[in-house]
Amino acid sequence: MVDLGGINVTTINEIAAMANVSRTTVSRVLNNSGYVSEDARTKILKVIEETGYVPSQQAKSLRTKKTKVIGVILPTIKTETSGRLVAGMDEVLAQEGYQILLANTNHEKHKEIEFINLLKVRQVDGIILAATNVNDELLEKISQLNIPFVAIGQEFDGVTNVLFDDYNAARDMTRLLIDKGHSRIGFIGVDESDRAVGYLRKKAFLDEMKQAKITVEDAWVQKGVFNIESGYEAVARMFKDSLELPTAVFAVTDRLAVGAMRYLNQYHFKIPEDIAIAGVGASEMSKYVTPPLTTIDYLNEAAGREAAQLLINKITENHKGKEKVVLSYRLLERDSV
Amino acid sequence: MVDLGGINVTTINEIAAMANVSRTTVSRVLNNSGYVSEDARTKILKVIEETGYVPSQQAKSLRTKKTKVIGVILPTIKTETSGRLVAGMDEVLAQEGYQILLANTNHEKHKEIEFINLLKVRQVDGIILAATNVNDELLEKISQLNIPFVAIGQEFDGVTNVLFDDYNAARDMTRLLIDKGHSRIGFIGVDESDRAVGYLRKKAFLDEMKQAKITVEDAWVQKGVFNIESGYEAVARMFKDSLELPTAVFAVTDRLAVGAMRYLNQYHFKIPEDIAIAGVGASEMSKYVTPPLTTIDYLNEAAGREAAQLLINKITENHKGKEKVVLSYRLLERDSV
DNA sequence: ACTTTTTGTGGAATCGATTCCATATTAAGC
DNA sequence: GCTTAATATGGAATCGATTCCACAAAAAGT
């Protein structure tokens, strides 16, 4: 009878019995440890082959305290950014035999801590957090955590981080707009509790404008949330309240930028002739809107890979370090400016 | 001293010792089973509260054979479709206390079976497969599997499926184009080993054309893969080889459609005046390309929720049924036709 | 030829829970 | 007042592995 690779519910005890050895010896063969005679080894391997036996991760983990599972906490799973991040992590983790246990907070801050607890109970070997905010409770939780941990996207003191260079990226983009001859530049940001996207990018914009000695009208600086509709509304407010209309708008995410473009199209502003527009994120969409959107590519997959690699280093080498890795970015200048 | 919710590595034995009871009694309190005096209960709860004890899932699973983990096998994690699917599942699963263990095949067919094995070893309580193809080996594997299982997107005999109504959706779209007065209609499909996207949608297109007694030139029917570039190339081939150019093109995915639009824009065909175009998938991008793309919304999140719900039913009620749930769709008519 | 090492094997404890079974106490039934 | 049932508790087995320790047998050293 041919065994089609079905995994039967066999235990190490049965294998031991069938091979006429103790389960200790079977375990040695399984883990390639200690002394085992060639004789016993082949006999055991043969039985394993025949039965299709696979050791229970369950029992193994209970004893060894290792699960080969990494918990990944995300603010959402619906966006491209999350997808790319996870894809990058998975690429590295899968190679090392780890699997990803998902934890989706749906942007609810309190769930970040809840999930850290839950993942700890599940004995994951490590945790990667794609963070959207920094708060003391979370920082406290992380620093007292005795599981290898890496945060992506926000800087936590005393924690290993993979960071995007939000500040310089946003300054570069602002400078690009200035270099293109714009002096009235609008800005669409998000709440500053998101230090990376909200605070740093805004600060970079204002710093660069200040350095260029360009004044920024209050109404030109608007705040939105992470969706397209919000970009539309932000630019609507901007245009309604401005004394003088801006000739360029820098939005801190592509979605906000695309929302802004919608508004501009609707009211027949020409892009980039009347108003230039720029975003951040290099979403797939950004390439196919009309005109193609100038944006910044943050290389999210690379970030995922980097985070996974750092985590694995911490796990395997018991690396206690708290590295800060700042990833590079690419400014993609397209027809919208 | 205030305990900040840190989970300490306490075991049920220590709790038992501290509360002066046996671990059996502690277990009873934990699981709300059997008889426990109010006296003992409060004493135990107090100790649990003080220590922040949380039982080890590890040990629990070993004994109970339940992990509260669902394995989700995906062809990719980078696309919106996957993201939405997973978001939908997570919504339902999280509510029932399940977490998702990701398995990303990267479109490698053989990995589907590998992952089913791996997930089985990990003792997941159920598996959801977002399938891209149907083959005998896989079907065999699934049917001999004794873990609750749900497949999304492809029909497997004797298995619970959540299906999209690919055939009728594609017929509807074809009919829409015909109704708009087109008689020369091009088609961009994918390989028919993907029965849903490749085979059914093509069959629907051809059936509808046949019913309308419209002939289809060979060159009008092209095949691509799942990316934008491929749509561009497909329409390029179509236009090069056609005796007479089509006046409309139906692509089986939005990406293919967007690629086609790129080509049309580049060669200054006006959409929809010169050539109408339609896709499938209702990607976010489809709404913001110019002109907005006519497409079909498959309600992926709903599919994810549905699959998760079916799986939970199977798990909790030991439901042996093999339901087929066919989801509805919405045809989104926008400016591209 | 006798001690020391290396090699090979199995018994038993352990990981941290659940659960069956036995037993003690108390309440209810008649 | 005596039997039966409900309540309460703990001992011990179990889940399926790993690993420490003891102990033979074979090989090496002197």
mmCIF file of N, CA, C and O in Angstrom, chain B residues 175-184 247:
data_model
loop_
_atom_site.group_PDB
_atom_site.id
_atom_site.type_symbol
_atom_site.label_atom_id
_atom_site.label_comp_id
_atom_site.label_asym_id
_atom_site.label_seq_id
_atom_site.Cartn_x
_atom_site.Cartn_y
_atom_site.Cartn_z
ATOM 1 N N ARG B 175 -22.254 41.397 -21.380
ATOM 2 C CA ARG B 175 -23.535 41.897 -21.857
ATOM 3 C C ARG B 175 -23.581 43.422 -21.784
ATOM 4 O O ARG B 175 -24.097 44.080 -22.665
ATOM 5 N N LEU B 176 -22.999 43.952 -20.726
ATOM 6 C CA LEU B 176 -22.974 45.410 -20.599
ATOM 7 C C LEU B 176 -22.281 46.026 -21.814
ATOM 8 O O LEU B 176 -22.762 46.997 -22.408
ATOM 9 N N LEU B 177 -21.167 45.440 -22.187
ATOM 10 C CA LEU B 177 -20.425 45.977 -23.333
ATOM 11 C C LEU B 177 -21.249 45.853 -24.612
ATOM 12 O O LEU B 177 -21.282 46.770 -25.435
ATOM 13 N N ILE B 178 -21.905 44.705 -24.751
ATOM 14 C CA ILE B 178 -22.746 44.513 -25.941
ATOM 15 C C ILE B 178 -23.881 45.535 -25.957
ATOM 16 O O ILE B 178 -24.153 46.179 -26.975
ATOM 17 N N ASP B 179 -24.499 45.685 -24.810
ATOM 18 C CA ASP B 179 -25.612 46.635 -24.709
ATOM 19 C C ASP B 179 -25.177 48.061 -25.035
ATOM 20 O O ASP B 179 -25.975 48.883 -25.480
ATOM 21 N N LYS B 180 -23.919 48.331 -24.762
ATOM 22 C CA LYS B 180 -23.407 49.667 -25.063
ATOM 23 C C LYS B 180 -23.161 49.839 -26.558
ATOM 24 O O LYS B 180 -22.649 50.852 -27.006
ATOM 25 N N GLY B 181 -23.455 48.786 -27.297
ATOM 26 C CA GLY B 181 -23.354 48.886 -28.744
ATOM 27 C C GLY B 181 -22.076 48.303 -29.348
ATOM 28 O O GLY B 181 -21.856 48.398 -30.543
ATOM 29 N N HIS B 182 -21.256 47.685 -28.510
ATOM 30 C CA HIS B 182 -20.020 47.124 -29.047
ATOM 31 C C HIS B 182 -20.273 45.766 -29.691
ATOM 32 O O HIS B 182 -21.057 44.959 -29.173
ATOM 33 N N SER B 183 -19.595 45.532 -30.785
ATOM 34 C CA SER B 183 -19.694 44.204 -31.387
ATOM 35 C C SER B 183 -18.299 43.627 -31.596
ATOM 36 O O SER B 183 -18.137 42.433 -31.752
ATOM 37 N N ARG B 184 -17.291 44.467 -31.581
ATOM 38 C CA ARG B 184 -15.920 43.961 -31.653
ATOM 39 C C ARG B 184 -15.317 44.105 -30.248
ATOM 40 O O ARG B 184 -14.903 45.184 -29.838
ATOM 41 N N THR B 247 -13.495 47.497 -30.300
ATOM 42 C CA THR B 247 -13.925 48.802 -29.783
ATOM 43 C C THR B 247 -14.117 48.740 -28.275
ATOM 44 O O THR B 247 -14.472 49.732 -27.645
#
